Amino acid sequence: MARLHLFDLDGTLLHGTTAPVEISRQLGLEEETVALDREISAGLIGPPEYAQRVYALWAGLTESHVEAAFEAAPWLARIREVWAEIRGQGDYCAVVSLSPSFFVERLTDWGAHAAYGSRFPAVPFTAPLDPAGALNAAAKVRIADRLCAEFGVTRDECVAYGDSLSDKDLFGVVPVSVAVNADGHLAGLATHSYMGMDLWEAYELVRSGR
């Protein structure tokens, strides 16, 4: 039976940072976005307000900024090798993140079968943001179910990788999960825990459990 591997982005595939922080760094607005990350992590704001506020910060954002942020970001090692292995096994891999779709979707070029993020207008922004397009923890479960239907698997064949509160709902509905450089929100929920900079090492914790 095929398995579906579901990867979070911020703090999981990206080490110690988020896509919005890396994007804002290109605009000289890193501190403002780190402050927003603290607010959403503390539950002071929700995903719709977060999306509205970074959208306002990114008024001057260009595709070149996004590309530079993607290339310079502190990715875990061997992401592409893990996804190539997953594909070679006949399994599926997808990224589901609260970060902007225009950043997350670039990961399909690295081998992800699918990549979902909060819906933002195309860069540079000429259209308004719809806050309803911002994903939350519950949306990750809904997208996982949609992907299960698309790939012909069930939740019982899913493996989730994440690091924080936004992954808690997903960790609660799949049988196997890997906490990657995780904070306390996933304590006691994950099947496995990994601290380090190499995705292959995290993947090896579940690689043989077919």
Short mmCIF file of C-alpha atoms in Angstrom, two decimals:
data_model
loop_
_atom_site.label_atom_id
_atom_site.label_comp_id
_atom_site.label_asym_id
_atom_site.label_seq_id
_atom_site.Cartn_x
_atom_site.Cartn_y
_atom_site.Cartn_z
CA MET A 1 0.00 0.00 0.00
CA ALA A 2 1.34 3.43 -0.93
CA ARG A 3 1.98 6.04 1.76
CA LEU A 4 1.50 9.80 1.71
CA HIS A 5 4.20 11.86 3.43
CA LEU A 6 2.95 15.31 4.49
CA PHE A 7 5.56 17.96 5.24
CA ASP A 8 5.21 21.27 7.02
CA LEU A 9 7.45 24.10 5.79
CA ASP A 10 8.18 26.73 8.44
CA GLY A 11 10.47 25.38 11.15
CA THR A 12 10.39 21.92 9.54
CA LEU A 13 11.87 22.00 6.04
CA LEU A 14 13.14 25.49 6.88
CA HIS A 15 15.36 25.45 9.94
CA GLY A 16 14.66 28.03 12.62
CA THR A 17 12.75 30.43 10.40
CA THR A 18 9.65 30.91 8.29
CA ALA A 19 9.09 31.70 4.64
CA PRO A 20 7.60 35.14 5.47
CA VAL A 21 10.70 36.05 7.48
CA GLU A 22 12.97 34.98 4.62
CA ILE A 23 10.86 36.94 2.12
CA SER A 24 10.85 40.02 4.37
CA ARG A 25 14.62 39.78 4.81
CA GLN A 26 14.95 40.61 1.11
CA LEU A 27 12.98 43.82 1.73
CA GLY A 28 14.76 44.85 4.91
CA LEU A 29 11.63 44.05 6.94
CA GLU A 30 12.82 40.99 8.83
CA GLU A 31 12.27 42.42 12.33
CA GLU A 32 8.68 43.36 11.60
CA THR A 33 7.88 39.85 10.38
CA VAL A 34 9.67 38.13 13.27
CA ALA A 35 7.40 40.17 15.55
CA LEU A 36 4.36 38.96 13.60
CA ASP A 37 5.57 35.36 13.89
CA ARG A 38 5.76 35.79 17.66
CA GLU A 39 2.20 37.15 17.74
CA ILE A 40 0.71 34.28 15.77
CA SER A 41 2.73 31.69 17.71
CA ALA A 42 1.36 33.15 20.95
CA GLY A 43 -2.19 33.07 19.62
CA LEU A 44 -2.51 36.86 19.70
CA ILE A 45 -3.49 36.98 16.03
CA GLY A 46 -4.88 34.38 13.65
CA PRO A 47 -3.84 33.40 10.12
CA PRO A 48 -6.19 35.87 8.35
CA GLU A 49 -4.81 38.89 10.25
CA TYR A 50 -1.26 37.61 9.82
CA ALA A 51 -1.79 37.31 6.06
CA GLN A 52 -3.23 40.83 5.85
CA ARG A 53 -0.31 42.32 7.74
CA VAL A 54 2.45 40.64 5.73
CA TYR A 55 0.59 41.48 2.53
CA ALA A 56 0.73 45.15 3.57
CA LEU A 57 4.44 44.85 4.39
CA TRP A 58 5.16 43.33 0.98
CA ALA A 59 3.77 46.15 -1.17
CA GLY A 60 7.11 46.38 -3.01
CA LEU A 61 7.65 42.63 -3.39
CA THR A 62 8.88 41.32 -6.74
CA GLU A 63 9.44 37.85 -8.14
CA SER A 64 13.19 38.48 -7.85
CA HIS A 65 12.80 39.00 -4.09
CA VAL A 66 10.88 35.73 -3.79
CA GLU A 67 13.45 33.81 -5.81
CA ALA A 68 16.30 35.26 -3.73
CA ALA A 69 14.50 34.38 -0.50
CA PHE A 70 13.91 30.82 -1.67
CA GLU A 71 17.52 30.32 -2.74
CA ALA A 72 19.04 31.84 0.42
CA ALA A 73 16.72 30.15 2.93
CA PRO A 74 18.22 27.69 5.48
CA TRP A 75 16.75 24.48 4.12
CA LEU A 76 17.36 21.14 5.75
CA ALA A 77 19.83 19.00 3.84
CA ARG A 78 18.74 16.25 1.40
CA ILE A 79 15.12 17.31 0.90
CA ARG A 80 15.24 16.45 -2.79
CA GLU A 81 16.92 13.11 -2.06
CA VAL A 82 14.16 12.17 0.40
CA TRP A 83 11.43 13.05 -2.04
CA ALA A 84 13.17 11.16 -4.83
CA GLU A 85 13.33 8.10 -2.56
CA ILE A 86 9.65 8.47 -1.65
CA ARG A 87 8.70 8.67 -5.33
CA GLY A 88 10.94 5.71 -6.11
CA GLN A 89 9.08 3.64 -3.52
CA GLY A 90 5.79 4.42 -5.23
CA ASP A 91 4.75 6.69 -2.37
CA TYR A 92 3.64 10.33 -2.41
CA CYS A 93 4.97 13.51 -0.81
CA ALA A 94 3.28 16.86 -0.34
CA VAL A 95 3.93 20.12 1.46
CA VAL A 96 1.09 21.80 3.36
CA SER A 97 1.99 25.12 4.95
CA LEU A 98 0.40 28.28 6.29
CA SER A 99 3.03 30.28 4.37
CA PRO A 100 2.20 32.02 1.07
CA SER A 101 1.28 29.83 -1.86
CA PHE A 102 3.69 31.65 -4.19
CA PHE A 103 6.61 30.45 -2.04
CA VAL A 104 5.36 26.98 -1.07
CA GLU A 105 4.46 25.95 -4.62
CA ARG A 106 8.08 26.28 -5.71
CA LEU A 107 8.74 23.01 -3.90
CA THR A 108 7.04 21.02 -6.63
CA ASP A 109 10.22 21.69 -8.63
CA TRP A 110 12.12 19.79 -5.92
CA GLY A 111 9.95 16.69 -6.27
CA ALA A 112 6.85 17.24 -4.15
CA HIS A 113 3.74 15.80 -5.77
CA ALA A 114 1.74 18.73 -4.42
CA ALA A 115 2.34 21.92 -2.42
CA TYR A 116 -0.32 24.00 -0.71
CA GLY A 117 0.01 27.34 1.06
CA SER A 118 -2.16 30.27 2.05
CA ARG A 119 -3.58 31.87 -1.09
CA PHE A 120 -1.96 35.17 -2.02
CA PRO A 121 -2.27 37.19 -5.22
CA ALA A 122 0.44 36.76 -7.83
CA VAL A 123 3.65 38.75 -7.26
CA PRO A 124 3.98 41.69 -7.73
CA PHE A 125 0.68 42.37 -6.01
CA THR A 126 -1.91 44.09 -8.17
CA ALA A 127 -4.96 42.31 -6.73
CA PRO A 128 -6.27 42.51 -3.16
CA LEU A 129 -5.70 39.74 -0.64
CA ASP A 130 -8.65 37.60 0.39
CA PRO A 131 -8.03 36.78 4.09
CA ALA A 132 -10.30 33.74 3.73
CA GLY A 133 -7.48 32.12 1.72
CA ALA A 134 -5.22 31.94 4.79
CA LEU A 135 -4.77 28.36 5.95
CA ASN A 136 -4.89 27.22 9.57
CA ALA A 137 -4.25 23.98 11.44
CA ALA A 138 -7.68 22.56 10.59
CA ALA A 139 -7.14 23.34 6.91
CA LYS A 140 -4.07 21.12 6.93
CA VAL A 141 -6.30 18.16 7.82
CA ARG A 142 -8.82 19.06 5.10
CA ILE A 143 -6.06 19.31 2.50
CA ALA A 144 -4.56 16.02 3.69
CA ASP A 145 -7.93 14.34 3.20
CA ARG A 146 -8.21 15.85 -0.29
CA LEU A 147 -4.75 14.54 -1.15
CA CYS A 148 -5.63 11.10 0.21
CA ALA A 149 -8.59 10.98 -2.16
CA GLU A 150 -6.45 12.19 -5.05
CA PHE A 151 -3.71 9.62 -4.49
CA GLY A 152 -5.95 6.73 -3.46
CA VAL A 153 -4.73 6.35 0.12
CA THR A 154 -6.33 6.81 3.53
CA ARG A 155 -5.28 8.63 6.68
CA ASP A 156 -3.94 5.29 7.92
CA GLU A 157 -1.28 5.45 5.19
CA CYS A 158 -0.15 8.99 6.06
CA VAL A 159 3.03 10.20 7.74
CA ALA A 160 3.18 13.81 8.97
CA TYR A 161 6.29 15.91 9.62
CA GLY A 162 5.98 19.16 11.57
CA ASP A 163 7.29 21.34 14.34
CA SER A 164 4.62 23.47 15.99
CA LEU A 165 1.02 24.28 16.92
CA SER A 166 -0.11 24.47 13.29
CA ASP A 167 0.74 20.75 12.93
CA LYS A 168 -1.11 19.60 16.04
CA ASP A 169 -4.42 18.80 14.34
CA LEU A 170 -2.73 16.79 11.60
CA PHE A 171 -0.58 14.88 14.08
CA GLY A 172 -3.79 13.96 15.88
CA VAL A 173 -5.39 12.21 12.90
CA VAL A 174 -2.53 10.27 11.29
CA PRO A 175 -0.95 7.12 12.75
CA VAL A 176 2.70 8.11 12.22
CA SER A 177 4.29 11.50 12.78
CA VAL A 178 7.76 12.98 13.10
CA ALA A 179 8.37 16.08 15.21
CA VAL A 180 11.23 17.91 13.45
CA ASN A 181 13.09 20.45 15.61
CA ALA A 182 9.74 20.86 17.32
CA ASP A 183 8.50 23.14 20.07
CA GLY A 184 6.46 22.07 23.07
CA HIS A 185 3.12 22.09 21.26
CA LEU A 186 3.79 18.62 19.83
CA ALA A 187 5.07 17.06 23.06
CA GLY A 188 3.53 13.64 23.55
CA LEU A 189 1.84 13.67 20.14
CA ALA A 190 4.61 12.61 17.77
CA THR A 191 5.54 9.01 17.04
CA HIS A 192 9.16 10.07 16.52
CA SER A 193 11.26 13.13 17.29
CA TYR A 194 14.21 14.48 15.34
CA MET A 195 16.60 17.34 16.10
CA GLY A 196 19.06 18.24 13.38
CA MET A 197 19.63 19.64 9.92
CA ASP A 198 19.18 16.63 7.62
CA LEU A 199 15.74 15.56 6.41
CA TRP A 200 17.04 12.14 5.42
CA GLU A 201 17.80 11.41 9.08
CA ALA A 202 14.23 12.35 10.03
CA TYR A 203 12.85 10.27 7.15
CA GLU A 204 14.89 7.24 8.22
CA LEU A 205 12.86 7.10 11.43
CA VAL A 206 9.84 6.01 9.38
CA ARG A 207 11.49 4.70 6.21
CA SER A 208 11.27 1.02 7.11
CA GLY A 209 7.75 1.17 8.54
CA ARG A 210 5.92 0.33 5.34
#
